[in-house]
Amino acid sequence: MIQVTSLIGTMQTVGDESRMPVVDPATAEEIGSVPVGDAADVDRAVAIASEAFPVWSGASTHDRAAVLHALADAIEANRDELADLESRDQGKPLSLARDLEIPRAAANLRFFADAIRQENGDFFDLGSQGINYTLRRPRGVAGCISPWNLPLYLFTWKIAPALATGNTVVAKPSEVTPLSAHRFSELASRAGLPPGVLNVVQGRGDTVGARIVEHPDVPTITFTGGTSTGEWIARTAAPMFKRLSLELGGKNPIIVCEDADLEAAMPTIVRACFQNQGEICTCGSRILVHRERIKAFMARFLECVSALKVGDPLDEETDMGPLVSADHRDKVEAAVARAVAEGGTLACGGGRPSTLPDRVRDGFFLEPTVLMGLDQSCATNQEEIFGPVVTVQGFDTHGEAVTRANATGYGLACSIWTRDLDRAHRMAARIESGMTWVNSWMLRDLRTPFGGMKHSGVGREGGAEALRFFTEPRSITIAHAGS
Ligand code: NDP
């Protein structure tokens, strides 16, 4: 059993509070527990983070970068343990955690450590009148709130730029997946992060998360999660003039044009739909296929989807593990039932797998599910499901594909599959999406802006966007003597 004892990471505060169970979604067994923090714990964490701010923000960029690199080293040295925690906490295949997500958590820290060492400031020559330059200063205590789907990957994606730029942090992982964040805070202490600089408060969203948002001494909030939570955060933070970054849900289209190289595209399209059980905000959930190719597409797509191995996440051969919790599986199953009630036909999946290894037979598994026959306006094609469920629709013209792609309240990610690059450029420019991938999906470079438009969020993460978000520009003008 994993017993997490500290509420607040680098402070190592031990509480005897009520505890939350941690459940392995693959086995439905309780594998540990964490203490449940409350608003008072957040207040203490913010006080300590505020106290640590002058020293951390005053450290040289070289020193801050060195600590972040040391922390990345620690993640890499503990990669297998962290991957095991994430797989057991979240249900993701161990191989995905080990080979992609934990290395990415280390890469997040290294990227922002290097970025601050390379950063240039702005300078304006005012001619005979003088000069102007911009100082960028950290904003104080940053509140970082992250979801359960990519626990350490997204946690570090927020924390790394906040710390690199000299802010101190109060962070809350999802109560559904608390383990890797706790281990991360232990590693941070050992890697040389000064006490109080990073404070991880475990607990529920509506208490701990809400208090971080409401706290008057936390001027910066970065949040990744559901759109309705984001809406509450925006409403609460706006009157306090807090700076907000909101990375929210999506209903992402995958557009397959008539000239797409289906054979080459298929492995990526299948991954775009079902990686991490479809529990990735950028996963495609609406496939739009040119009617000329829909028959060929469906034949090959269903063949590949049926070949996905759903099972024990610890098995190296597994492609899809369980959904994150029993509640979440209930929600996804209800969405599938609604799709059928709306007139959708199941091309494959829709139920729980009938054959599972003994160790995981009680887990929260669901088959990869493909639905057809649903109009763009129905709830299934409008609302985020956040699971292994996709719909397929046909289109006749590229204009129609763009119109359908845009016909939701969301605007996070899109992928377009075509050999005609001129067409790809034209479509990409018209699609209301924060990120569009052409002939790829999740081809990521940490310098590029990450985030969505419309109800998918406000602001962008990554690269220079993140460095600007966590700093306050101060424009300083100096007149030349006698000007
Ligand atoms: P939630 O919005 O339920 O939770 C996200 C985080 O916010 C959790 O840590 C949660 O805590 C916390 N939280 C909940 N209520 C509040 C509150 N009132 N104030 C402050 N914090 C709160 O989302 P999920 O965890 O269910 O994550 C899934 C969602 O995240 C999906 O909609 C998905 O699309 C989106 N997402 C978006 C991404 C993007 O980059 N655009 C990337 C990944 C996911 P707790 O869990 O303890 O309740």
Coordinates of C-alpha atoms in Angstrom, one line a residue, residues 10 18 31 36 45 77 104 110 113 116 139 162 182 211 213 256 281 353 365 376 382 385 400 407-408 411 421 463 482:
T10 CA 8.5 20.6 -0.1
S18 CA -9.0 12.3 6.7
I31 CA -3.5 0.6 -3.5
V36 CA -7.1 15.4 2.0
A45 CA 1.2 26.9 1.4
A77 CA 16.7 8.3 -12.6
R104 CA 8.3 14.3 -21.3
R110 CA 14.9 20.8 -19.2
A113 CA 15.7 25.6 -17.8
I116 CA 15.5 31.1 -19.5
R139 CA 4.6 37.6 -10.8
A162 CA 6.5 29.0 -13.4
H182 CA 3.7 13.5 -4.4
R211 CA -9.1 28.1 -2.5
V213 CA -8.2 30.2 -7.3
V256 CA -9.5 12.7 -44.1
C281 CA -7.5 16.5 -24.6
P353 CA -14.3 -6.4 -23.1
F365 CA -12.3 -1.3 -19.1
Q376 CA -23.0 16.9 -36.5
Q382 CA -21.1 18.4 -29.7
I385 CA -16.8 12.4 -24.1
E400 CA -18.4 21.2 -45.9
A407 CA -19.6 23.4 -35.8
T408 CA -18.9 22.9 -32.1
G411 CA -11.6 24.7 -30.8
L421 CA -0.4 20.8 -49.3
G463 CA 7.8 28.3 -25.4
G482 CA 19.8 67.1 -22.5

